[in-house]
Coordinates of C-alpha atoms in Angstrom, one line a residue:
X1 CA -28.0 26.0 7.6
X2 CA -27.8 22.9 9.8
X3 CA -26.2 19.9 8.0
X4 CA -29.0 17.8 9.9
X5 CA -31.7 18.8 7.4
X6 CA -29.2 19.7 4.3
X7 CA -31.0 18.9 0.8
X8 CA -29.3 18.7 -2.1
X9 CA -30.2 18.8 -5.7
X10 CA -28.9 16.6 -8.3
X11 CA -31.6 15.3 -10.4
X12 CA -33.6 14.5 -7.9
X13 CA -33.7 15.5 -4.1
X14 CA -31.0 13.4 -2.2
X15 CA -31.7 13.6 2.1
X16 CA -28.1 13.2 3.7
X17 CA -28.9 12.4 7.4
X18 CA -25.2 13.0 8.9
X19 CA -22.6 15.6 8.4
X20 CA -20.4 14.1 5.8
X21 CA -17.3 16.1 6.0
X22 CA -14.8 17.7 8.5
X23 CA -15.4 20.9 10.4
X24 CA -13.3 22.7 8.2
X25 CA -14.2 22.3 4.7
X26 CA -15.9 23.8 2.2
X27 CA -18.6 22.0 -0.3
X28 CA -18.7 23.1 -4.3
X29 CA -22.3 22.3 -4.9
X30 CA -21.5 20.9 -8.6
X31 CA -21.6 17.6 -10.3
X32 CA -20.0 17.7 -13.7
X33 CA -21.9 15.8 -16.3
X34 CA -20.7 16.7 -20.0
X35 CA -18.9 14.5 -22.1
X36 CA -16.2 15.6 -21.0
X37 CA -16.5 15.8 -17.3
X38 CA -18.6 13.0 -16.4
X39 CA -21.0 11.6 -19.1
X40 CA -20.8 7.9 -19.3
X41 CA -20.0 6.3 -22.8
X42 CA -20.9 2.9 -23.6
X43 CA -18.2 0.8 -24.6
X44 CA -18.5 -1.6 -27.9
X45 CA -16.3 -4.0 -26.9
X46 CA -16.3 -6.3 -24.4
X47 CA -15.1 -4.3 -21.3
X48 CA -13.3 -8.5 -20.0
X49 CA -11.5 -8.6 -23.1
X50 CA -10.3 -5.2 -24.0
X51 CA -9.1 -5.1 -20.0
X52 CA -7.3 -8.9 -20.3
X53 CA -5.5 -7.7 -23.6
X54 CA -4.3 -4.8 -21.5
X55 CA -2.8 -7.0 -18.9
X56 CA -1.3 -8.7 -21.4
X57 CA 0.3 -5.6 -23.5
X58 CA 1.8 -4.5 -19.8
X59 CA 5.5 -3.8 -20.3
X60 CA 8.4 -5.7 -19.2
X61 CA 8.6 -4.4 -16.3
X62 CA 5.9 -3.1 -14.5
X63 CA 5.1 -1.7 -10.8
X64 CA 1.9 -1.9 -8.4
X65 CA 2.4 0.8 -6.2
X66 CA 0.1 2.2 -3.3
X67 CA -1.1 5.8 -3.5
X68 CA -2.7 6.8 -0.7
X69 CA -1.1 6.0 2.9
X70 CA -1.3 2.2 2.7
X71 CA -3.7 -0.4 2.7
X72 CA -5.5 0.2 -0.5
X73 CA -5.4 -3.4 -1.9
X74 CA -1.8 -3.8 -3.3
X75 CA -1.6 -7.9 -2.7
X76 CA -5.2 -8.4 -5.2
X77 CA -4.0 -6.9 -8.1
X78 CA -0.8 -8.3 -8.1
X79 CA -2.5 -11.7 -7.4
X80 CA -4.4 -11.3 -10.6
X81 CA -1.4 -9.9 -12.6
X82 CA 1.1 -12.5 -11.4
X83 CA 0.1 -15.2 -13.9
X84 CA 1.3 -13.2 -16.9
X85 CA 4.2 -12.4 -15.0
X86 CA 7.6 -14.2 -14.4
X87 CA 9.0 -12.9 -11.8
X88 CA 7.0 -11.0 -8.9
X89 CA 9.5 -8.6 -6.7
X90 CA 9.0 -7.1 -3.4
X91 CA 11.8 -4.0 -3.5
X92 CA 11.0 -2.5 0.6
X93 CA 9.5 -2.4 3.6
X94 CA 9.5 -5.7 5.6
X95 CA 6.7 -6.8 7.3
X96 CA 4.7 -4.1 7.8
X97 CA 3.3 -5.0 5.2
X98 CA 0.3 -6.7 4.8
X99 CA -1.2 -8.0 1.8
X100 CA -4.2 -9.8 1.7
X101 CA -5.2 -12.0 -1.6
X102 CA -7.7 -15.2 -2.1
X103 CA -7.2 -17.7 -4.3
X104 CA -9.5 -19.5 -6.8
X105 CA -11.6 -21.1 -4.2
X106 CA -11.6 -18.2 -2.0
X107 CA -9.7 -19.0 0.6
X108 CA -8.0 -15.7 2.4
X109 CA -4.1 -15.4 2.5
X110 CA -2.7 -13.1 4.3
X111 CA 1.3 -12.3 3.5
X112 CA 3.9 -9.6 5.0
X113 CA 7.3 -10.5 3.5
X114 CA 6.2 -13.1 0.8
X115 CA 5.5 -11.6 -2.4
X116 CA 1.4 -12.0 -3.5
X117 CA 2.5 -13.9 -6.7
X118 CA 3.0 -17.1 -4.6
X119 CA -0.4 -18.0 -5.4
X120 CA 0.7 -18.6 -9.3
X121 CA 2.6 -21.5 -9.3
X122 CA 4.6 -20.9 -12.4
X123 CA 5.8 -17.3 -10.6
X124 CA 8.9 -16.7 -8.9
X125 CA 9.2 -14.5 -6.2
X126 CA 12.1 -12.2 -5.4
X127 CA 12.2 -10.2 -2.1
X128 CA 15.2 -7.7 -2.8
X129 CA 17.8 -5.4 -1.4
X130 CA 15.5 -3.0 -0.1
X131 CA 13.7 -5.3 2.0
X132 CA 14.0 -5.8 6.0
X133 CA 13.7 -9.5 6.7
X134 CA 12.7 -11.1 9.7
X135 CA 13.3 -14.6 9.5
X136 CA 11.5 -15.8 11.9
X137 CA 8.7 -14.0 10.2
X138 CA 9.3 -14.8 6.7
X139 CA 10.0 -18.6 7.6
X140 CA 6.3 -18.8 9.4
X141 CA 4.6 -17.5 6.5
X142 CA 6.3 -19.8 4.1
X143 CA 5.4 -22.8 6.8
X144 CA 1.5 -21.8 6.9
X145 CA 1.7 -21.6 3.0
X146 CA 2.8 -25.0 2.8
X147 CA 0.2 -26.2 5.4
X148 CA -2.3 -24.7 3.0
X149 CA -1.4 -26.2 -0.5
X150 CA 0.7 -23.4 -2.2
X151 CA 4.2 -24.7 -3.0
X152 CA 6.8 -21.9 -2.2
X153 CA 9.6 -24.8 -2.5
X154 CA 12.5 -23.5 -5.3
X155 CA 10.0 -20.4 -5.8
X156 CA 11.3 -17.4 -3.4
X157 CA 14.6 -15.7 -3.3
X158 CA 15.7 -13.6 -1.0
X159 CA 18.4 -11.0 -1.5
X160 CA 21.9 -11.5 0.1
X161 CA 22.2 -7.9 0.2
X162 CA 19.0 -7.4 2.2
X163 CA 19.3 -6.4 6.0
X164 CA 18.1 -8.4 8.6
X165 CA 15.2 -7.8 10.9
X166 CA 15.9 -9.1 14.7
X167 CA 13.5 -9.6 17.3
X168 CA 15.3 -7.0 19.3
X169 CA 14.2 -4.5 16.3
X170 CA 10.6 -4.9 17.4
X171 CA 11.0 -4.5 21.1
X172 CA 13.3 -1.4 20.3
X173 CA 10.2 -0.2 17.8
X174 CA 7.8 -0.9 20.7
X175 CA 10.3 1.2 23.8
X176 CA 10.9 4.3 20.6
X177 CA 7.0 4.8 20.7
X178 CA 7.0 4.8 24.7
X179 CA 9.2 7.6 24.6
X180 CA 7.8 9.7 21.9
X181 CA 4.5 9.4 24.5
X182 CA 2.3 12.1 23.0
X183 CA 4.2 12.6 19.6
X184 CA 4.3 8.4 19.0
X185 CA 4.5 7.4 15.0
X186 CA 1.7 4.8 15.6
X187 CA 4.1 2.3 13.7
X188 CA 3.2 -1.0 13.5
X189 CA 5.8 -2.2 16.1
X190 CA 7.5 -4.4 13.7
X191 CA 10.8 -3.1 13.9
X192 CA 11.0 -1.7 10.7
X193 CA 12.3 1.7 11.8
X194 CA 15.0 0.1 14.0
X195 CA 16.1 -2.0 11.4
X196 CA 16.7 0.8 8.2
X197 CA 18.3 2.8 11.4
X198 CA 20.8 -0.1 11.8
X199 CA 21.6 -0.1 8.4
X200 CA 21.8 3.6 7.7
X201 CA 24.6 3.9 10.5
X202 CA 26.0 1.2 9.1
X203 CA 26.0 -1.7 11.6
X204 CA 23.8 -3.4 10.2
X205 CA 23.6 -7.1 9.7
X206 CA 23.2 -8.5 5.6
X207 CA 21.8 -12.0 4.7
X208 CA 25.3 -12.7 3.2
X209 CA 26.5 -11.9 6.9
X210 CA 24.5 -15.7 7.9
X211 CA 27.7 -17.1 5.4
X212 CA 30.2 -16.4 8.3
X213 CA 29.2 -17.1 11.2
X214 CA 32.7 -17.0 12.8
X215 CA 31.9 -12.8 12.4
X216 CA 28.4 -13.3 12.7
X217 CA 28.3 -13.1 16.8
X218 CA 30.8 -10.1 17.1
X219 CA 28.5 -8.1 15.0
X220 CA 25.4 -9.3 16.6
X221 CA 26.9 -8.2 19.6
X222 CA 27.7 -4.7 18.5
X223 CA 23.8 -4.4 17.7
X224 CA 22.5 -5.9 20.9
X225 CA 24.9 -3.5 22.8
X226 CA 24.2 -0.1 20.9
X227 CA 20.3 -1.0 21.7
X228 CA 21.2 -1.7 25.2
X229 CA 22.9 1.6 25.5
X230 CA 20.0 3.8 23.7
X231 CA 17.5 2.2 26.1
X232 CA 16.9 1.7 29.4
X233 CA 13.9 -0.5 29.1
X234 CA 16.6 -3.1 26.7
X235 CA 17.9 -5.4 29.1
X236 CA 20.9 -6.7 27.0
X237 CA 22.8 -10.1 28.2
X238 CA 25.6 -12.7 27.1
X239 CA 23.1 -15.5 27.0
X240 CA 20.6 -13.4 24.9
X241 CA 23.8 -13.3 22.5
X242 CA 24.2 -16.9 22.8
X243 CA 20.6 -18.2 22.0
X244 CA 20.1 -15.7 18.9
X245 CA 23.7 -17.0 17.4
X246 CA 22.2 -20.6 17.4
X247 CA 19.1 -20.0 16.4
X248 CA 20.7 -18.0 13.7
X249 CA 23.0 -21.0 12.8
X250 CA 19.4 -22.9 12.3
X251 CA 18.2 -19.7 10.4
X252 CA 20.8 -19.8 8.4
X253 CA 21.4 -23.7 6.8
X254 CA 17.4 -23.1 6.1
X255 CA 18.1 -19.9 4.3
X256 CA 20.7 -20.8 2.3
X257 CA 18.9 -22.5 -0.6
X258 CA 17.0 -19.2 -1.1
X259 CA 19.9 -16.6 -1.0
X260 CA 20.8 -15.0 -4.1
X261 CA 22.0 -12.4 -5.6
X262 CA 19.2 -10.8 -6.8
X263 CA 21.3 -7.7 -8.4
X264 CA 22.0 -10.2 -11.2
X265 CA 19.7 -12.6 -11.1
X266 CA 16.7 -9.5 -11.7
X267 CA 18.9 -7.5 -14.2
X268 CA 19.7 -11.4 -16.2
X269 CA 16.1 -11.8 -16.2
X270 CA 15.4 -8.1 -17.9
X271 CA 18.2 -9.2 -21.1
X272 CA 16.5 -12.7 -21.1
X273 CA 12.7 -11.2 -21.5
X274 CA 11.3 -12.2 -18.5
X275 CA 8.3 -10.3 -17.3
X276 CA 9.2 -8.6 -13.8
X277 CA 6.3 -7.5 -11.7
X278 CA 7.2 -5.3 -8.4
X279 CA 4.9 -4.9 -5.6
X280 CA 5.0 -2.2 -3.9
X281 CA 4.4 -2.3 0.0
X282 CA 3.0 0.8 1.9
X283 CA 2.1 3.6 -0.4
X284 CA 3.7 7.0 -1.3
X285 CA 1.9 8.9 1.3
X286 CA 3.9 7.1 3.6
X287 CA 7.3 7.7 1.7
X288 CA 10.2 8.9 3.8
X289 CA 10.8 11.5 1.6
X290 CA 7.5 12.7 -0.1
X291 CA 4.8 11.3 2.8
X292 CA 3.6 13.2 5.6
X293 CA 6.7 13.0 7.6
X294 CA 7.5 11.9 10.4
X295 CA 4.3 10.0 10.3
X296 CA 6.0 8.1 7.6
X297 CA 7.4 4.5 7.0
X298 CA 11.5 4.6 6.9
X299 CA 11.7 3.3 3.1
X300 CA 11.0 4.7 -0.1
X301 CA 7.6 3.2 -1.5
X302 CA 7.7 5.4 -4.5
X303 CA 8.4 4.6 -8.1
X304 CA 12.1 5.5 -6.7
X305 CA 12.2 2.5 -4.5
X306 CA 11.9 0.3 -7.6
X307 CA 15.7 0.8 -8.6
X308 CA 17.2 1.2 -5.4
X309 CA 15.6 -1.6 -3.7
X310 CA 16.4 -4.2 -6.9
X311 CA 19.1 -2.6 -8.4
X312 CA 17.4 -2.3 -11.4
X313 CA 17.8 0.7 -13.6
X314 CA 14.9 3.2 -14.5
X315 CA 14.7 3.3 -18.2
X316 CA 14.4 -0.5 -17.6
X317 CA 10.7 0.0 -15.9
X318 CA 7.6 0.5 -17.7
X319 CA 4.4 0.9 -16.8
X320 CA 3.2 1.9 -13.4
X321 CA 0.0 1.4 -11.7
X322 CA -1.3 3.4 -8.8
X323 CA -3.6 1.4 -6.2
X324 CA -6.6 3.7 -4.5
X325 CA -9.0 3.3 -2.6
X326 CA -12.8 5.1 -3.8
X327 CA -12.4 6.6 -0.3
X328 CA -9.8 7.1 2.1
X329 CA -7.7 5.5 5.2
X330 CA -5.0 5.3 7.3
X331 CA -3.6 3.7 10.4
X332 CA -1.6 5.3 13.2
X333 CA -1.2 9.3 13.9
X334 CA -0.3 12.1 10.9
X335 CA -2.5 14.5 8.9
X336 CA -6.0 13.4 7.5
X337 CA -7.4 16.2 5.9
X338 CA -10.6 14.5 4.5
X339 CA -10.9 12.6 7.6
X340 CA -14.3 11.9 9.0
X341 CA -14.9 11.8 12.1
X342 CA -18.2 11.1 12.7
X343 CA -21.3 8.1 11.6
X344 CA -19.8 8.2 7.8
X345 CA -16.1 7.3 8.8
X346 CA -17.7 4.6 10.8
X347 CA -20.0 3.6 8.6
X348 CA -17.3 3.3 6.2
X349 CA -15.0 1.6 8.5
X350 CA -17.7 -1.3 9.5
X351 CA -19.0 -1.6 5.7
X352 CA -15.0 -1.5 4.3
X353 CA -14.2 -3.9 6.9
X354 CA -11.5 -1.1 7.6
X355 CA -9.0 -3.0 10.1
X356 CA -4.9 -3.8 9.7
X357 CA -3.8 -6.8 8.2
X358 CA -0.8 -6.8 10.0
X359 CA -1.9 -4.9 13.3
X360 CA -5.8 -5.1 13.7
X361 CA -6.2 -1.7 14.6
X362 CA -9.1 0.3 12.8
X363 CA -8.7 2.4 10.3
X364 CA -9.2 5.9 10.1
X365 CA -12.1 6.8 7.5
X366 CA -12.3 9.7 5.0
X367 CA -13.6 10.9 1.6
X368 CA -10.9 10.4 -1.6
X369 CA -8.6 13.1 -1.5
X370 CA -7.9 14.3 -5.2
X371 CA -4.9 16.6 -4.0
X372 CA -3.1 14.0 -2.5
X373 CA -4.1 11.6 -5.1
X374 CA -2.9 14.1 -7.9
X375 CA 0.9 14.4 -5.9
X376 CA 1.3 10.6 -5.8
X377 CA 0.8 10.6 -9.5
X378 CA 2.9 13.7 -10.2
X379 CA 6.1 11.5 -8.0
X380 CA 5.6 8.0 -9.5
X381 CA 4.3 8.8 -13.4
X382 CA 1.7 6.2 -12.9
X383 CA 0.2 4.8 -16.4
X384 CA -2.9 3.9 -15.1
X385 CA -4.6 3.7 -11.8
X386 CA -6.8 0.7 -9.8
X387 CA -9.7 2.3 -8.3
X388 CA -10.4 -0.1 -5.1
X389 CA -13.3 -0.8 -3.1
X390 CA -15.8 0.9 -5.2
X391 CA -18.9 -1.3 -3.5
X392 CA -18.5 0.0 0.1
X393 CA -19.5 3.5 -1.3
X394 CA -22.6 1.6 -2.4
X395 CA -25.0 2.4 0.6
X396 CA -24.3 6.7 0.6
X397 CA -26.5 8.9 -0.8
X398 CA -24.1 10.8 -1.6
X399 CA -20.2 10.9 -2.2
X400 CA -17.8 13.7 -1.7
X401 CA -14.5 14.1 -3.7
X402 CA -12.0 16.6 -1.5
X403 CA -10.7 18.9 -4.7
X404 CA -9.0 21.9 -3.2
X405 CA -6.9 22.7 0.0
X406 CA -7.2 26.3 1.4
X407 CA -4.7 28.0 4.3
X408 CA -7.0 29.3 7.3
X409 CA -7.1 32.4 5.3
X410 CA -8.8 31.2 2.5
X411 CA -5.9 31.3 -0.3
X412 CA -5.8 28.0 -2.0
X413 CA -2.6 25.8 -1.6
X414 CA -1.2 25.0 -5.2
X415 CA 0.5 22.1 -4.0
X416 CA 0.7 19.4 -1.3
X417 CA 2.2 21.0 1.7
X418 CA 5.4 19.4 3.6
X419 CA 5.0 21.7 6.4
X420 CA 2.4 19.5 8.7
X421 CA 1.7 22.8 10.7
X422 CA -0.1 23.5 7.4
X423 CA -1.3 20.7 6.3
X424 CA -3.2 19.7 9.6
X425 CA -5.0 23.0 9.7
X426 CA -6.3 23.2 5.7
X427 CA -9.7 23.7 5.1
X428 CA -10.9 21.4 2.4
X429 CA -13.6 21.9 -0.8
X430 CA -15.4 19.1 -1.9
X431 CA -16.8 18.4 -4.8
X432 CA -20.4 16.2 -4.1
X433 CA -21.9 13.6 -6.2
X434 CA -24.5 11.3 -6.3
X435 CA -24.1 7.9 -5.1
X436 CA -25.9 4.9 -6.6
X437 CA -27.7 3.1 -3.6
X438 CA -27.6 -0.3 -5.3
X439 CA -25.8 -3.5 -5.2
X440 CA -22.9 -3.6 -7.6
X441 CA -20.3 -6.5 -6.4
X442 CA -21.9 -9.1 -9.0
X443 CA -21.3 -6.4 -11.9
X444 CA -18.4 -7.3 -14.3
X445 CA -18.8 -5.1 -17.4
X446 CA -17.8 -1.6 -16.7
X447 CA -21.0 -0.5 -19.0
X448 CA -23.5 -2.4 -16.6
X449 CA -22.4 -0.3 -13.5
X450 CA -24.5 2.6 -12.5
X451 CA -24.2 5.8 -14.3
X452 CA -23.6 7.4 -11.2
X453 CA -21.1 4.9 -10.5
X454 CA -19.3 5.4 -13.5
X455 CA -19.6 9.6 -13.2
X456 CA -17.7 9.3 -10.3
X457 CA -15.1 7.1 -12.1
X458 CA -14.4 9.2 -14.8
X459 CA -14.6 12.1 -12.3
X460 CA -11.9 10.9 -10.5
X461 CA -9.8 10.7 -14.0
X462 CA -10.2 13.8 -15.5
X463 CA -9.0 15.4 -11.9
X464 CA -5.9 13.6 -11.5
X465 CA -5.2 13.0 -15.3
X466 CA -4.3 9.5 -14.9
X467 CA -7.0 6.9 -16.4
X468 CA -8.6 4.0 -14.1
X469 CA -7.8 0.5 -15.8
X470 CA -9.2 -1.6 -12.9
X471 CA -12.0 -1.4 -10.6
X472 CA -12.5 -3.3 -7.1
X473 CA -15.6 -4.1 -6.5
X474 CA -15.7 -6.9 -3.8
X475 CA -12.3 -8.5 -2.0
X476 CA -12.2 -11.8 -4.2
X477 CA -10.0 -12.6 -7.4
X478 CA -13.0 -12.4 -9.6
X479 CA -14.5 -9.0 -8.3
X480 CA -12.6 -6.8 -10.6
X481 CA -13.8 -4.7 -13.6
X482 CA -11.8 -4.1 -16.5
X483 CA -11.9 -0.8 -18.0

């Protein structure tokens, strides 16, 4: 049958004019629609109120985490949450990540190592041990802040026990990619790598390091000259020594008010009742122990992460919420099984506005992927997930829901693979389902979405077993649906 003239029955005949999914794949010709599958049931309650009570019965502590390989819309959710919130933490990554939020009059903010509850005045904002900090970085993003009206003075903290991010981290980044040639990460070339390498061999450089800067130059050396050894391309000299000491010495009398130790300051804020709300940067997909590795970040942005990167302990964290998109993307190399490559990725990538915060680069596209989905859930014990981006799915016909992997053989895999060999040849089933062809970024009340909006929804529960809380439907504060 040519997938140029498929026709498929729902209720009524739906035309699809392009081959939706991968060449290897499969296609389970059933939408569920019982009660318990997929039926939609009208809620009487208001759907604002019961969702705002449930922000504000979130525990203690509580975690936005991302779920799929990044990029799913992290920074809006905790933007919204932030104002019942005390303290908002960022516990990895470094600048890699890129969070995008709006404020009230919708103006677009765009932050990498400033946690997304700067926008709420009354929040502080911790970035902790976990995280790699470029200062250089960090101190231009609180700068444009400040040239916009949002306040960051007395309001950010940064961990005297988190490593430091050089410059010569991101031109190391940059040469590691040139000699992988043909088997390149796709990073985002901000030294991230570089920098968790220097502090897993232990030579790294701590914020508390800027505090002596009588030892502060002999260690900078011994960084500078291990680089300088591992590559050719790293031209190493004593002058580059000298000018990054005194722009350190500059970096760090401007630090200084914002060092802390946040070891104490988060685990005093637990006994005292604050609210603590962690953001997450990267997703689980791109752990470096449970993502598709090695096309993987070098932290752990799993529900793990929280403790070690705050020093918090678990039974102190509550609830956890999961952040995915209603399709699927990712940026640089590394397995895509539900990856399309053809009009509907693009379609998706030009409708999703589907390009790098931090990097630019476009987005690969693909369908949601319910077995990857289901193994983030199983590692971080999320509470409740935030279904994102619902209204670029708006203009399909008809939407595909990748259920099942199968070996080249046909036997279904009963978990997510580790072995990439495997995982990058899988042949995928889909489930299919009607899509709703209307407008729906002006909808607020779950109840006034389209059924076959809301079928998917509750579609995309019953498979992973985790209930969907929030729902994105356009990128301002206000476009949310509480469920």
């Amino acid at each position: 049958m040519s997938f140029s003239s498929l026709r498929l029955s729902f209720q009524s005949n739906v035309f699809l004019p392009i081959k939706p999914e991968p060449q290897q794949s499969n296609i389970i010709f059933n939408v569920h629609a019982s009660a318990k599958t997929g039926s939609v049931v009208e809620s009487r309650e208001s759907d604002s109120s019961a969702g705002l009570s449930r922000i504000k019965s979130l525990s203690q502590v509580s975690g936005v985490l991302g779920s799929q390989w990044g990029d799913e819309g992290k920074g809006k959710l905790v933007d919204i949450l932030a104002k019942n919130f005390d303290i908002v933490a960022r516990c990895q990554g470094g600048a890699n990540a890129g969070h995008m939020v709006y404020n009230s009059e919708g103006k677009k903010f765009s932050l990498h190592l400033v946690p997304s509850g700067i926008l709420n005045e009354e929040t502080m904002c911790v970035i902790g041990n976990g995280v790699v900090v470029h200062l250089p970085g960090l101190f231009q993003e609180i700068d444009g802040l400040e040239s916009d009206g949002v306040s960051c003075q007395g309001r950010i903290l940064v961990s005297d026990r988190a490593h430091l991010l050089f410059d010569f981290h991101q031109e190391v980044d940059g040469l590691r990619e040139i000699e992988l040639a043909k088997s390149f990460i796709g990073t985002t070339k901000r030294g991230i790598g570089p920098a968790y390498s220097s502090k897993v061999i232990r030579n790294g450089i701590r914020v508390s390091d800027l505090r002596h800067m009588d030892t502060f130059p002999e260690k900078l050396d011994a960084l500078l000259s291990d680089a300088s050894s591992r590559f050719e391309g790293f031209h190493y000299s004593p002058e580059m020594l000298r000018n990054q000491v005194e722009q350190y010495k500059r970096f760090a009398e401007r630090l200084e008010p914002l060092i802390t130790d946040t070891v104490h300051f988060m685990n005093d804020a637990i006994s005292r009742k604050k609210k603590i709300l962690v953001e997450g940067g990267q997703a689980t997909m791109l752990d470096i122990d449970f993502g598709t590795y090695p096309f993987v970040t070098s932290s752990n942005p799993s529900a793990g992460g929280i403790c070690a990167g705050l020093g918090i302990a678990p039974r102190a964290i509550g609830d956890l919420i999961g952040v995915v998109k209603a399709y699927t993307t990712r940026v640089g190399s590394g397995p895509f099984p539900t990856e399309l490559l053809n009009k509907c990725g693009d379609l998706l990538r030009s409708v999703g506005h589907e390009f790098g915060t931090t990097t630019g680069r476009p987005r690969r596209c693909g369908w949601l992927d319910i077995v990857a989905l289901k193994y983030c859930c199983q590692i971080n014990g999320f509470s409740s997930l935030n279904l994102t981006k619902l209204d670029v799915l708006s203009s399909l016909p008809e939407i595909r829901l990748g259920v099942l992997y199968k070996q080249v053989d046909g036997t279904p895999l009963q978990s997510f693979p580790a072995d990439l060999h495997v995982l990058e040849q899988v042949k995928v089933d889909y489930e299919v389902m009607p899509g709703w062809q209307c407008d729906i970024s002006s909808i607020r009340e779950y109840s006034e979405l389209p059924k076959a909006a809301r079928r998917y929804i509750e579609r995309i529960e019953e498979l992973v077993g985790v209930p969907i809380h929030y729902i994105g439907i356009g990128p301002g504060r206000d476009a949310l649906i509480f469920k």
